[in-house]
Amino acid sequence: MKSLSYLNKYLILYKWRLLLGTLFICFSNYFGVEMPKIVKNAVNDFLNEIDHTVEFQSILMLSVQLAGVYILFSLLKGFFLFLTRQTIIIVSRYIEFDLKNEIYTQYQRLNYSFYKKNNTGDLMNRISEDVSQVRQYLGPGLMYTINLAILSVMAIYTMMQINVKLTLIVLAPLPIMSIMIYRVSSKMNALSKFVQVEQSLLSTIVQETFSGIRVIKAYLREAEMQEKFDATSNAYKDKTMNQVRVNALFMPTIVFLIGLSTLLAIYYGGLLTYRKEITPGDIVAFIFYINMLTWPFASVGWVTSIIQRAAASQERINEFLKIVPAIQNPTEAPLSKLDSIEFNHVSFAYENSVDKVLNDVSFCFKRGEKIGIIGRTGSGKTTLLNLLLRQLDPTEGELKVNGSNLKFINLDAYRKQIGVVPQEVFLFSDTIRNNIAFGVVDTEVTEDDLVRVAKQAHVLHNIEAFPDKFDTLLGERGVNLSGGQKQRVSIARALIRKPNMLVLDDCLSAVDTETEDVILKSIAEVSNDIITVIVSHRISSLRFVDRIYVLDEGKIKESGTHQELIQSKGLYAEMYEKQAKDKQ
Ligand SMILES: Nc1ncnc2c1ncn2[C@@H]1O[C@H](COP(=O)(O)OP(=O)(O)OP(=O)(O)O)[C@@H](O)[C@H]1O
Ligand SMILES: [Mg+2]
């Protein structure tokens, strides 16, 4: 339960609304508790009429009046109930909103390495499932608890004023009901976990069928997929049936125990009436009060299990919020234009492996230089770029930017100067315009800018072929670009930044050599005064660079110009020959 105390800051934030809600609960219960008294008076008056102690005419007038008051009180009770929900349930929605934002902000703070370790399903769950469990506690949970406390005090006090012993006897079954409902609710929760597992399996199958429909059809696997779906669907049904069976105990338990209370009220109340200790109207009022207390007492069990679930969810949320990102911006100090970058004996191993992906890498490059990095697949090129962008920190050694350790440099200012085209292109389900303009913050993107960078990335003619041009929607609701087109839009996004360092990670792999040529030439034109780093496993991509580093098994094995490397007849020359042969 301790984990839920994290939410106190929000409860304090919304304290006035909550207090108002509590006040409304008081009002609504006040009218609720007054209503049985009216009935009680009416009953007693009617009985007196039968005994001829009161006149019929006056009793008729009186009962019309009582009915009027009764209706008025019900309306008032309902009105305040409405206001209660309008305050307390709304507060729970506000807190849900705040909490979701807090979690989302934390997601954005966390680094690359966190996302490598956690799967998307879990991450999504935290923001949807866990938060909604917590909201259940803040909304219905709090509301019913406050309501139970206030109503119990008011109703039981009124009942005791009538007769203490009768009150204790008729209320005896209610705590038993609370306990039984708690048991049923806990069982339900346990079962609902199994149901959830089956449900997510089911939706995974459906989702994979949708996205893999072409593969399924091409390999004629429809029947197998159907069988798989049937089996999971059956398991889901069985689990739901278990849940339904337990759920069926809910109402009978309540009805049985309420029946018991009512029976006790009539039996023992009858005895007391016989002894003239209470009036027949009191018995009627008691039956009303028992019914009034039914749901609040039943809700004790229900709310307890809500709170337990919420505590478990909040525990997970707290753990998540506590994670401190490994990489944070150390300073707000301004950073001058990127001038030089140096890798100084840098080694790197991923957390989950002992092998070093990069081993004692040292090299440096300066403004105006175009650097090529080449290496076989898996040789550590992308890892090296992740270190360069400070998505990762080196395990040994250091990176120096303009002569200072990158760890102590304003990271935002540093990244602002970099335009990066990642190996795995990511485009948002948005217009081409917005996808390219994503590259710049705070500045207006003009049509000319868009046209310029699209031309440089050699994708303008493709965009103009679409009827909506730059406003063409990408993704599920729009067009699907080819692999090469995506890469070029991604290059345009990096170029529009007017970066001081342009980093291309194998981003020309899906374009033909002629297109590659056009793009490389236009990049060469704009990169006179900036640092350009081109990573590739294709030698042709490096034809305009000043110096090439050959990465192999985590080490820089060779470096030099294309000519020098060919002459030294090492790894590079070998790759060159092989690639030239492949082309023929
Ligand atoms: N998150 C990770 N955890 C553990 N190992 C990783 C991780 N990412 C990459 N590796 C490993 O590090 C090595 C280098 O990977 P990297 O992606 O840097 O290679 P690359 O040179 O970019 O290859 P490619 O040309 O195929 O893009 C590989 O052996 C890879 O399996
Ligand atoms: Mg790579």
XYZ file of N, CA and C and ligand atoms in Angstrom, residues 112 116 350-353 357 375-384 386 423 505-506 535-537 551, ligand 1:
106
model
N 18.511 5.283 -25.091
C 18.573 4.185 -26.027
C 18.739 2.827 -25.330
N 16.442 -0.679 -25.442
C 16.976 -1.948 -25.944
C 16.603 -3.078 -24.993
N 28.438 -3.880 -24.957
C 27.040 -3.778 -24.537
C 26.873 -4.448 -23.188
N 25.933 -3.934 -22.403
C 25.726 -4.423 -21.034
C 25.563 -5.940 -20.952
N 24.820 -6.473 -21.950
C 24.493 -7.896 -21.860
C 25.543 -8.813 -22.486
N 26.703 -8.267 -22.834
C 27.734 -9.165 -23.369
C 29.112 -8.743 -22.884
N 32.544 -4.523 -28.481
C 32.156 -4.263 -29.865
C 33.167 -3.309 -30.489
N 33.139 -1.075 -43.049
C 33.387 -2.306 -42.308
C 32.303 -3.306 -42.638
N 32.611 -4.575 -42.392
C 31.624 -5.612 -42.684
C 30.415 -5.455 -41.779
N 29.361 -6.193 -42.110
C 28.171 -6.130 -41.262
C 28.513 -6.672 -39.865
N 28.067 -5.963 -38.854
C 28.343 -6.384 -37.482
C 29.695 -5.956 -36.961
N 30.414 -5.099 -37.734
C 31.755 -4.727 -37.286
C 31.735 -3.596 -36.254
N 30.579 -2.995 -36.016
C 30.492 -1.985 -34.955
C 30.319 -0.567 -35.460
N 29.909 -0.415 -36.713
C 29.797 0.941 -37.285
C 28.679 1.734 -36.609
N 27.488 1.112 -36.510
C 26.364 1.821 -35.903
C 26.650 2.127 -34.432
N 27.308 1.183 -33.768
C 27.669 1.399 -32.363
C 28.576 2.624 -32.252
N 29.532 2.719 -33.173
C 30.449 3.849 -33.158
C 29.682 5.173 -33.324
N 26.538 5.661 -32.526
C 25.764 5.896 -31.308
C 26.620 6.538 -30.229
N 20.351 4.275 -39.788
C 20.332 3.120 -40.679
C 18.907 2.608 -40.873
N 24.295 6.928 -41.703
C 24.579 5.534 -41.362
C 24.017 4.606 -42.432
N 24.850 4.235 -43.361
C 24.469 3.256 -44.381
C 23.114 3.581 -44.999
N 28.944 6.421 -43.164
C 29.217 5.038 -42.804
C 28.599 4.158 -43.857
N 29.339 3.158 -44.283
C 28.776 2.288 -45.301
C 29.505 0.960 -45.331
N 28.863 -0.029 -45.894
C 29.648 -1.235 -46.156
C 29.902 -1.345 -47.660
N 36.928 -0.439 -40.347
C 36.617 -0.999 -39.033
C 36.468 -2.501 -39.186
N 21.872 -3.544 -28.060
C 22.802 -4.462 -28.302
N 23.091 -5.358 -27.364
C 24.059 -6.290 -27.564
N 24.770 -6.383 -28.686
C 24.517 -5.509 -29.672
C 23.521 -4.506 -29.536
N 23.512 -3.771 -30.664
C 24.445 -4.300 -31.471
N 25.064 -5.340 -30.889
C 26.157 -6.141 -31.446
O 27.256 -5.296 -31.687
C 27.905 -5.649 -32.885
C 28.022 -4.430 -33.771
O 26.757 -3.998 -34.169
P 26.549 -2.739 -35.087
O 25.101 -2.542 -35.247
O 27.341 -1.623 -34.527
O 27.181 -3.237 -36.441
P 27.246 -2.515 -37.849
O 28.676 -2.447 -38.225
O 26.487 -1.256 -37.824
O 26.538 -3.592 -38.791
P 25.632 -3.328 -40.093
O 26.574 -3.048 -41.236
O 24.930 -4.618 -40.311
O 24.734 -2.215 -39.803
C 27.099 -6.772 -33.494
O 27.769 -7.982 -33.234
C 25.780 -6.735 -32.779
O 25.271 -8.027 -32.626
